[in-house]
PDB file of C-alpha atoms in Angstrom:
ATOM      1  CA  MET A   1       0.000   0.000   0.000  1.00 50.00           C
ATOM      2  CA  THR A   2       2.817   2.451   0.782  1.00 52.00           C
ATOM      3  CA  THR A   3       4.594   1.741  -2.526  1.00 55.00           C
ATOM      4  CA  ILE A   4       1.483   2.702  -4.511  1.00 56.00           C
ATOM      5  CA  PHE A   5       1.172   5.918  -2.507  1.00 53.00           C
ATOM      6  CA  ARG A   6       4.824   6.860  -3.142  1.00 56.00           C
ATOM      7  CA  LYS A   7       4.571   6.154  -6.867  1.00 58.00           C
ATOM      8  CA  THR A   8       1.560   8.434  -7.288  1.00 62.00           C
ATOM      9  CA  THR A   9       2.762  11.319  -5.133  1.00 67.00           C
ATOM     10  CA  ARG A  10       6.021  11.904  -7.012  1.00 68.00           C
ATOM     11  CA  PRO A  11       4.430  12.819 -10.358  1.00 70.00           C
ATOM     12  CA  ILE A  12       1.833  14.940  -8.583  1.00 73.00           C
ATOM     13  CA  SER A  13       4.566  16.717  -6.599  1.00 71.00           C
ATOM     14  CA  CYS A  14       6.550  17.387  -9.770  1.00 66.00           C
ATOM     15  CA  PHE A  15       3.457  18.749 -11.514  1.00 70.00           C
ATOM     16  CA  ILE A  16       2.691  21.066  -8.597  1.00 71.00           C
ATOM     17  CA  LEU A  17       6.307  22.286  -8.496  1.00 65.00           C
ATOM     18  CA  VAL A  18       6.323  23.072 -12.227  1.00 65.00           C
ATOM     19  CA  ALA A  19       2.944  24.838 -11.951  1.00 63.00           C
ATOM     20  CA  VAL A  20       4.254  27.021  -9.113  1.00 60.00           C
ATOM     21  CA  PHE A  21       7.380  27.994 -11.095  1.00 58.00           C
ATOM     22  CA  MET A  22       5.347  28.836 -14.191  1.00 58.00           C
ATOM     23  CA  SER A  23       2.834  30.926 -12.270  1.00 53.00           C
ATOM     24  CA  GLN A  24       5.628  32.936 -10.652  1.00 52.00           C
ATOM     25  CA  GLY A  25       7.243  33.809 -13.979  1.00 51.00           C
ATOM     26  CA  CYS A  26      10.334  31.665 -13.540  1.00 46.00           C
ATOM     27  CA  ILE A  27      10.038  30.327 -17.076  1.00 44.00           C
ATOM     28  CA  PRO A  28      10.430  33.063 -19.717  1.00 45.00           C
ATOM     29  CA  PHE A  29       7.993  33.377 -22.563  1.00 44.00           C
ATOM     30  CA  ILE A  30      10.207  32.222 -25.415  1.00 43.00           C
ATOM     31  CA  SER A  31       8.279  33.029 -28.606  1.00 44.00           C
ATOM     32  CA  TRP A  32       8.363  36.792 -28.134  1.00 43.00           C
ATOM     33  CA  ILE A  33       8.130  37.819 -31.783  1.00 43.00           C
ATOM     34  CA  LYS A  34       4.743  36.221 -32.486  1.00 45.00           C
ATOM     35  CA  ASP A  35       2.242  38.138 -30.385  1.00 44.00           C
ATOM     36  CA  ASP A  36      -0.800  39.094 -32.411  1.00 42.00           C
ATOM     37  CA  ASP A  37      -2.470  40.803 -29.445  1.00 43.00           C
ATOM     38  CA  ALA A  38       0.263  43.422 -29.185  1.00 43.00           C
ATOM     39  CA  GLU A  39       0.632  44.221 -32.875  1.00 60.00           C
ATOM     40  CA  ARG A  40      -0.087  47.678 -34.240  1.00 86.00           C
ATOM     41  CA  SER A  41       0.405  49.080 -37.733  1.00 89.00           C
ATOM     42  CA  ARG A  42      -0.074  52.296 -39.668  1.00 92.00           C
ATOM     43  CA  SER A  43       0.462  53.495 -43.200  1.00 92.00           C
ATOM     44  CA  TYR A  44       2.536  56.568 -43.980  1.00 93.00           C
ATOM     45  CA  GLN A  45       2.410  58.585 -47.191  1.00 93.00           C
ATOM     46  CA  LEU A  46       6.185  58.814 -47.325  1.00 94.00           C
ATOM     47  CA  PRO A  47       8.938  56.859 -49.078  1.00 95.00           C
ATOM     48  CA  ILE A  48      10.404  53.974 -47.094  1.00 95.00           C
ATOM     49  CA  GLN A  49      13.813  55.690 -46.831  1.00 96.00           C
ATOM     50  CA  VAL A  50      12.324  58.682 -44.971  1.00 95.00           C
ATOM     51  CA  VAL A  51      10.530  56.420 -42.486  1.00 95.00           C
ATOM     52  CA  TRP A  52      13.641  54.193 -42.142  1.00 96.00           C
ATOM     53  CA  GLU A  53      15.759  57.170 -41.077  1.00 96.00           C
ATOM     54  CA  ALA A  54      13.172  58.314 -38.512  1.00 96.00           C
ATOM     55  CA  VAL A  55      12.821  54.968 -36.697  1.00 96.00           C
ATOM     56  CA  PRO A  56      16.216  54.950 -34.863  1.00 96.00           C
ATOM     57  CA  ILE A  57      15.609  58.521 -33.675  1.00 95.00           C
ATOM     58  CA  MET A  58      12.136  57.556 -32.436  1.00 94.00           C
ATOM     59  CA  ILE A  59      13.557  54.528 -30.575  1.00 94.00           C
ATOM     60  CA  LYS A  60      16.168  56.676 -28.844  1.00 94.00           C
ATOM     61  CA  GLU A  61      13.706  59.463 -27.952  1.00 94.00           C
ATOM     62  CA  LEU A  62      11.362  56.959 -26.298  1.00 91.00           C
ATOM     63  CA  GLY A  63      14.218  55.630 -24.162  1.00 90.00           C
ATOM     64  CA  LEU A  64      14.611  52.199 -25.718  1.00 91.00           C
ATOM     65  CA  VAL A  65      17.867  50.609 -26.857  1.00 90.00           C
ATOM     66  CA  MET A  66      18.261  49.466 -30.465  1.00 93.00           C
ATOM     67  CA  VAL A  67      19.562  45.890 -30.510  1.00 92.00           C
ATOM     68  CA  ASP A  68      19.496  45.062 -34.218  1.00 93.00           C
ATOM     69  CA  GLU A  69      18.824  46.709 -37.558  1.00 94.00           C
ATOM     70  CA  ASN A  70      18.474  44.830 -40.844  1.00 94.00           C
ATOM     71  CA  LYS A  71      17.864  47.004 -43.890  1.00 93.00           C
ATOM     72  CA  LYS A  72      17.662  44.039 -46.255  1.00 94.00           C
ATOM     73  CA  LYS A  73      14.847  42.418 -44.249  1.00 94.00           C
ATOM     74  CA  ARG A  74      13.472  45.861 -43.279  1.00 95.00           C
ATOM     75  CA  TYR A  75      13.224  45.494 -39.516  1.00 95.00           C
ATOM     76  CA  PHE A  76      14.530  46.980 -36.265  1.00 96.00           C
ATOM     77  CA  LEU A  77      14.764  45.216 -32.916  1.00 93.00           C
ATOM     78  CA  ALA A  78      14.649  47.349 -29.770  1.00 91.00           C
ATOM     79  CA  GLU A  79      14.552  46.579 -26.053  1.00 87.00           C
ATOM     80  CA  ASN A  80      13.411  48.396 -22.993  1.00 82.00           C
ATOM     81  CA  LYS A  81      15.684  47.766 -20.035  1.00 72.00           C
ATOM     82  CA  MET A  82      14.541  46.140 -16.834  1.00 65.00           C
ATOM     83  CA  SER A  83      13.162  48.502 -14.207  1.00 59.00           C
ATOM     84  CA  ALA A  84      11.938  48.192 -10.633  1.00 56.00           C
ATOM     85  CA  LEU A  85       8.431  47.357 -11.874  1.00 57.00           C
ATOM     86  CA  SER A  86       9.084  45.491 -15.126  1.00 58.00           C
ATOM     87  CA  HIS A  87      11.432  42.883 -16.584  1.00 62.00           C
ATOM     88  CA  GLY A  88      11.505  44.886 -19.825  1.00 69.00           C
ATOM     89  CA  GLU A  89      10.078  44.473 -23.305  1.00 79.00           C
ATOM     90  CA  ARG A  90      11.268  43.629 -26.805  1.00 84.00           C
ATOM     91  CA  VAL A  91       9.908  45.442 -29.824  1.00 88.00           C
ATOM     92  CA  VAL A  92      10.132  44.493 -33.503  1.00 92.00           C
ATOM     93  CA  ILE A  93       9.488  47.317 -35.968  1.00 94.00           C
ATOM     94  CA  THR A  94       8.912  46.131 -39.538  1.00 95.00           C
ATOM     95  CA  LEU A  95       8.724  48.433 -42.553  1.00 96.00           C
ATOM     96  CA  GLU A  96       6.941  47.425 -45.736  1.00 95.00           C
ATOM     97  CA  LYS A  97       7.210  49.348 -48.998  1.00 93.00           C
ATOM     98  CA  VAL A  98       3.751  49.658 -50.536  1.00 93.00           C
ATOM     99  CA  ASP A  99       4.851  51.775 -53.502  1.00 94.00           C
ATOM    100  CA  ALA A 100       7.312  54.601 -54.180  1.00 93.00           C
ATOM    101  CA  THR A 101       5.513  57.036 -51.860  1.00 93.00           C
ATOM    102  CA  ASN A 102       3.774  54.837 -49.259  1.00 94.00           C
ATOM    103  CA  THR A 103       5.149  52.744 -46.376  1.00 94.00           C
ATOM    104  CA  ASN A 104       3.493  50.466 -43.824  1.00 94.00           C
ATOM    105  CA  VAL A 105       5.000  50.274 -40.324  1.00 94.00           C
ATOM    106  CA  LYS A 106       4.156  47.302 -38.108  1.00 94.00           C
ATOM    107  CA  ILE A 107       5.166  47.226 -34.436  1.00 92.00           C
ATOM    108  CA  GLN A 108       5.110  44.069 -32.331  1.00 89.00           C
ATOM    109  CA  SER A 109       5.728  44.554 -28.624  1.00 81.00           C
ATOM    110  CA  LYS A 110       6.308  41.653 -26.251  1.00 76.00           C
ATOM    111  CA  ARG A 111       7.031  41.324 -22.541  1.00 66.00           C
ATOM    112  CA  LEU A 112      10.256  39.482 -21.689  1.00 58.00           C
ATOM    113  CA  TRP A 113       8.430  37.512 -18.982  1.00 52.00           C
ATOM    114  CA  ALA A 114       4.881  36.253 -19.390  1.00 52.00           C
ATOM    115  CA  SER A 115       4.060  37.174 -15.786  1.00 49.00           C
ATOM    116  CA  ASP A 116       5.142  40.817 -16.194  1.00 48.00           C
ATOM    117  CA  ALA A 117       1.786  42.570 -15.799  1.00 54.00           C
ATOM    118  CA  VAL A 118       3.153  46.141 -15.853  1.00 53.00           C
ATOM    119  CA  ALA A 119       5.182  45.873 -19.071  1.00 59.00           C
ATOM    120  CA  THR A 120       4.495  48.612 -21.630  1.00 70.00           C
ATOM    121  CA  ASN A 121       2.924  47.805 -24.976  1.00 76.00           C
ATOM    122  CA  TRP A 122       4.985  50.067 -27.230  1.00 79.00           C
ATOM    123  CA  GLY A 123       2.812  49.828 -30.371  1.00 82.00           C
ATOM    124  CA  VAL A 124       0.660  52.940 -29.992  1.00 87.00           C
ATOM    125  CA  PRO A 125       3.295  55.182 -28.306  1.00 89.00           C
ATOM    126  CA  MET A 126       5.823  54.415 -31.059  1.00 90.00           C
ATOM    127  CA  LEU A 127       3.355  54.994 -33.867  1.00 92.00           C
ATOM    128  CA  ASP A 128       2.172  58.245 -32.266  1.00 91.00           C
ATOM    129  CA  LYS A 129       5.803  59.407 -31.984  1.00 93.00           C
ATOM    130  CA  LEU A 130       6.414  58.529 -35.657  1.00 94.00           C
ATOM    131  CA  ASP A 131       3.267  60.488 -36.587  1.00 92.00           C
ATOM    132  CA  GLU A 132       4.649  63.499 -34.722  1.00 93.00           C
ATOM    133  CA  MET A 133       8.147  63.196 -36.206  1.00 93.00           C
ATOM    134  CA  LEU A 134       6.966  62.624 -39.776  1.00 92.00           C
ATOM    135  CA  GLY A 135       4.224  65.262 -39.707  1.00 88.00           C
ATOM    136  CA  GLN A 136       1.461  62.714 -40.221  1.00 80.00           C
ATOM    137  CA  HIS A 137      -1.522  64.081 -38.324  1.00 67.00           C
ATOM    138  CA  ARG A 138      -4.165  61.504 -37.454  1.00 66.00           C
ATOM    139  CA  PRO A 139      -7.701  62.795 -36.850  1.00 61.00           C
ATOM    140  CA  ASP A 140      -8.119  60.792 -33.623  1.00 55.00           C
ATOM    141  CA  SER A 141      -5.615  58.133 -32.620  1.00 48.00           C
ATOM    142  CA  SER A 142      -7.678  57.341 -29.499  1.00 45.00           C
ATOM    143  CA  ALA A 143     -10.333  55.824 -31.782  1.00 42.00           C
ATOM    144  CA  GLU A 144      -7.690  53.431 -33.089  1.00 47.00           C
ATOM    145  CA  LYS A 145      -6.775  52.469 -29.526  1.00 46.00           C
ATOM    146  CA  LYS A 146     -10.400  51.640 -28.722  1.00 45.00           C
ATOM    147  CA  GLU A 147     -10.822  49.471 -31.828  1.00 46.00           C
ATOM    148  CA  SER A 148      -7.675  47.445 -31.133  1.00 45.00           C
TER     149      SER A 148
END
């Protein structure tokens, strides 16, 4: 009777231990690029080169650190450093050339830890900053926030 009890409690104990670690954020969320919930995009009536040159300035002005830049694949990777309240975030900014005078900008923001409830979603603040820098005035960007 005691051998059956020992055999069943070990797997249950391991399961409980893993569940506790996961709920406390001890296992990082690995697939940080694919997060459809935190994706924002806007179109700009400017050539891709103009938008490309504005993105690093926007990243720096918002206080993030640029980690990678790939002009061939048309993306930037930025990170927000860890703070007292947050483990930080990673942001992928992708530029897509629509035609000679139009560019789409897509921003994907992801928390470094799945349990980080106070991490910033950088999509809307970055796009608003790009609007300001590039002189693209949106009628009401708060309506876009409500729809998303």
